[in-house]
mmCIF file of C-alpha atoms in Angstrom:
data_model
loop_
_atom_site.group_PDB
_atom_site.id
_atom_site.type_symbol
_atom_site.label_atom_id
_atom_site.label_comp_id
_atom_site.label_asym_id
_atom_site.label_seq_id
_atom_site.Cartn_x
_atom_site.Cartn_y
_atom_site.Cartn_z
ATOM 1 C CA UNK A 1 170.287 74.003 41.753
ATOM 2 C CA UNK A 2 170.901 72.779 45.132
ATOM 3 C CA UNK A 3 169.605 75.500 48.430
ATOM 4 C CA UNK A 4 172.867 75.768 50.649
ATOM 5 C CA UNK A 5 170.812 78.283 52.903
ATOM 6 C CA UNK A 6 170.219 77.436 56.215
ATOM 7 C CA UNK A 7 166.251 78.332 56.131
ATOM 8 C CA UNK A 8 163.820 79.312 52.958
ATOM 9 C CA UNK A 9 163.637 83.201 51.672
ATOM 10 C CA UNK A 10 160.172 84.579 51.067
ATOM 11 C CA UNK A 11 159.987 86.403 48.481
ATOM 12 C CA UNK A 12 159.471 89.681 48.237
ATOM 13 C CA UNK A 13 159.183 93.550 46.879
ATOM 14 C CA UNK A 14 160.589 95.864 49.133
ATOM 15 C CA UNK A 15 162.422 99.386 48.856
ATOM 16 C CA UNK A 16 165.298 99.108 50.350
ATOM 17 C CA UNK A 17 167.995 102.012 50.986
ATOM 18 C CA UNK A 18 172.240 100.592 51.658
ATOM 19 C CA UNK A 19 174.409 103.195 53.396
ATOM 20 C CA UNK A 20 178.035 102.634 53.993
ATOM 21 C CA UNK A 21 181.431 104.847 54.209
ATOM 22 C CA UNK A 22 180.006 105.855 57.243
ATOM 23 C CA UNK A 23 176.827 106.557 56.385
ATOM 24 C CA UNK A 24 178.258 109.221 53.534
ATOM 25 C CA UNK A 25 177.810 106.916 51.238
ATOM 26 C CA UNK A 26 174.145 104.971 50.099
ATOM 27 C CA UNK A 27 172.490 103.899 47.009
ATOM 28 C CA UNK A 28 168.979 102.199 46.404
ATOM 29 C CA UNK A 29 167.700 98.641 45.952
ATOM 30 C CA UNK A 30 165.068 96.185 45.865
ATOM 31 C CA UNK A 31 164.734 93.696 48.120
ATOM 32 C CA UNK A 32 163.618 90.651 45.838
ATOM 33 C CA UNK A 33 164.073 87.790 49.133
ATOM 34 C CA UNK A 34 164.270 87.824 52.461
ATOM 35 C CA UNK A 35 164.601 85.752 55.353
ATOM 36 C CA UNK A 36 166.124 85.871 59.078
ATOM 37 C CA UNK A 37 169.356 85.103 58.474
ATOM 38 C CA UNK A 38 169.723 87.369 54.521
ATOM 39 C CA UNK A 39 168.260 88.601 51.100
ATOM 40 C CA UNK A 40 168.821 88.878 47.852
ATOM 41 C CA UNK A 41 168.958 92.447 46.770
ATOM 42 C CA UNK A 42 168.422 93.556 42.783
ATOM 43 C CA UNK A 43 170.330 97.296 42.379
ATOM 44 C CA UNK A 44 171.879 99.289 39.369
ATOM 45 C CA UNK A 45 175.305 98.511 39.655
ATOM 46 C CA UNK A 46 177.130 95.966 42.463
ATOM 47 C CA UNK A 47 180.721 96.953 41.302
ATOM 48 C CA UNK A 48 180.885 100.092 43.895
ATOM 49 C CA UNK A 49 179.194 97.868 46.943
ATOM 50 C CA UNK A 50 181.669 97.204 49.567
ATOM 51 C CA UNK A 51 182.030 93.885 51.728
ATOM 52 C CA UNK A 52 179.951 95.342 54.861
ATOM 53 C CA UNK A 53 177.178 97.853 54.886
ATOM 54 C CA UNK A 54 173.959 98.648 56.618
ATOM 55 C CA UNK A 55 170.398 97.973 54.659
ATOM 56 C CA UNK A 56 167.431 99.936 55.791
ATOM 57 C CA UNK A 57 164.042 98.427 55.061
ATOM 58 C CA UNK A 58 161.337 101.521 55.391
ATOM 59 C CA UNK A 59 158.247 98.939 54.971
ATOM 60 C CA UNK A 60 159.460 96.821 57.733
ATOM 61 C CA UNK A 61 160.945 99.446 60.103
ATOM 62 C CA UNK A 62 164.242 97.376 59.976
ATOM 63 C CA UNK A 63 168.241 98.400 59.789
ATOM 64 C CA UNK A 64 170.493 94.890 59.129
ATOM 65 C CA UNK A 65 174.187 94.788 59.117
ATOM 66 C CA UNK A 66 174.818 92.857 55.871
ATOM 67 C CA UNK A 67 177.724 91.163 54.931
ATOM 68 C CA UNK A 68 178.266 90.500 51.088
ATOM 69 C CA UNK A 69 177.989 86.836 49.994
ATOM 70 C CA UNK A 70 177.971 87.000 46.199
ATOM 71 C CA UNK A 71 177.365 89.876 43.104
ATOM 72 C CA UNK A 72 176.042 89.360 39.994
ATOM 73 C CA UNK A 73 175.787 92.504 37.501
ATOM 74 C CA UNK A 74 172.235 93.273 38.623
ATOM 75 C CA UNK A 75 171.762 91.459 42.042
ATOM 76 C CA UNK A 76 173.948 90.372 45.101
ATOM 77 C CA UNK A 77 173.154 88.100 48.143
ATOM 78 C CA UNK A 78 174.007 89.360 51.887
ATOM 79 C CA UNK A 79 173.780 87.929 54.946
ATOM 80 C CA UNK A 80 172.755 89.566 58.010
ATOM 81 C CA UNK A 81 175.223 89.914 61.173
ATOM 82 C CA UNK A 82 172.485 90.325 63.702
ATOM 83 C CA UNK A 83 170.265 87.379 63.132
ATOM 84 C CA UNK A 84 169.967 87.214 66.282
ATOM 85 C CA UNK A 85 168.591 90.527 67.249
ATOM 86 C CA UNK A 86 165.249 89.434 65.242
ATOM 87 C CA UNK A 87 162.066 89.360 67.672
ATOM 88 C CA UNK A 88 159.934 88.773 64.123
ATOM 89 C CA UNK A 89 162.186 85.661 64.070
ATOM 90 C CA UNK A 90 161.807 84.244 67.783
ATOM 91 C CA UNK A 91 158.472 84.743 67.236
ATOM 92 C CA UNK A 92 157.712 83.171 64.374
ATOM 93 C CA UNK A 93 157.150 79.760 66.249
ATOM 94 C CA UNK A 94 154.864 81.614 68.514
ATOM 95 C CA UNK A 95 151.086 80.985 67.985
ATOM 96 C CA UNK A 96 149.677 82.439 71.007
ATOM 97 C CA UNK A 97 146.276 84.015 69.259
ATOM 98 C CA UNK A 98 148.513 87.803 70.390
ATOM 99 C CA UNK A 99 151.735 86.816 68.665
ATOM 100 C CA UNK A 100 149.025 85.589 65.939
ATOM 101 C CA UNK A 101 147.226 89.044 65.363
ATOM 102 C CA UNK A 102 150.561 90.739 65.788
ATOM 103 C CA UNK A 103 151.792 88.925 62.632
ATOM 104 C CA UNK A 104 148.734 89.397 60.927
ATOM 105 C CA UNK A 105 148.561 93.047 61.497
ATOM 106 C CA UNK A 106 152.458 93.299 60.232
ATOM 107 C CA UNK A 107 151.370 91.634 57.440
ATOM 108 C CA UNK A 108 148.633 93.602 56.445
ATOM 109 C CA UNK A 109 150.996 96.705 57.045
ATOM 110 C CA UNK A 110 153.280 95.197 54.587
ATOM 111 C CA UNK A 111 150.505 94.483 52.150
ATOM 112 C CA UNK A 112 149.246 98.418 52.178
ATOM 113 C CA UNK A 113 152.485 99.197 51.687
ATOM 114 C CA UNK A 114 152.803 96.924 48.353
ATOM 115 C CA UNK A 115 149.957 98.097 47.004
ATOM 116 C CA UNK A 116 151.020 101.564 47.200
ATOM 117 C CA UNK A 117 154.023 100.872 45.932
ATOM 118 C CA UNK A 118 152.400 99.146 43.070
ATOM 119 C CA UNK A 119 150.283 102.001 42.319
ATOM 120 C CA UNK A 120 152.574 104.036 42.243
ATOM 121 C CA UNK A 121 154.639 102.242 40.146
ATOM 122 C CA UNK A 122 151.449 102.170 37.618
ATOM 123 C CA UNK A 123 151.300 105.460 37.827
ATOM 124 C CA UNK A 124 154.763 106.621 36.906
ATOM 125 C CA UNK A 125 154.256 103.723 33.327
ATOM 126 C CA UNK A 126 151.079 105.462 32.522
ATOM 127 C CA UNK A 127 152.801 109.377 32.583
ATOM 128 C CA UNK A 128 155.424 107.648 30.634
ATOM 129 C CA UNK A 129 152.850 105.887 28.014
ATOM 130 C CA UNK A 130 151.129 109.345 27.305
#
């Protein structure tokens, strides 16, 4: 299958919340990859999901304005309108030893928050197992 994106998606595991009809509306979703410029989000159902909505990543302290690309049954790709309002992406080329331990400490905040999630997740398959 040939990439038609402009740069790579890393993937990922990420609770993420969409809110639309003026924020009366919003349903749950995991983001599975991300990059700059989109992500591919796995949710219940895609048949309700309009065009344009708002995704809220908690772990990453992020709101996008996504704009539908594609649906599947269980997934859908999105793009984001303000790529350009990224400062993780400006400063991804950035290797000044700050912009360097910045990154790293993100990271590591993203990694507690994975694990957590993980355990968590562990937790709520062993209550169902007993």
């Amino acid at each position: 299958m040939s990439e038609l994106r402009r740069e790579t998606r890393l993937r990922t595991f990420l609770k993420g919340r969409i809110v639309f009809n003026n924020g009366n509306s919003s349903m749950d979703c995991l983001v599975r990859d991300i990059s700059a410029s989109g992500a591919r989000l796995m949710l219940s159902q895609t048949a309700t999901l309009p065009d344009g909505f708002d995704l809220i990543i908690p772990a990453k302290d992020r709101t996008h304005k996504a704009t539908l690309r594609w649906r599947k049954a269980d997934s859908v790709g999105v793009t984001f309108a303000d790529e350009a309002a990224h400062p993780a992406a400006a400063s991804a080329s950035d290797t000044t030893p700050a912009a360097l331990l910045a990154r790293i400490r993100e990271l590591e905040a993203e990694n507690a928050s994975l694990r957590r999630q993980l355990q968590e997740a562990e937790a709520v398959l062993l209550d169902r197992s007993l």
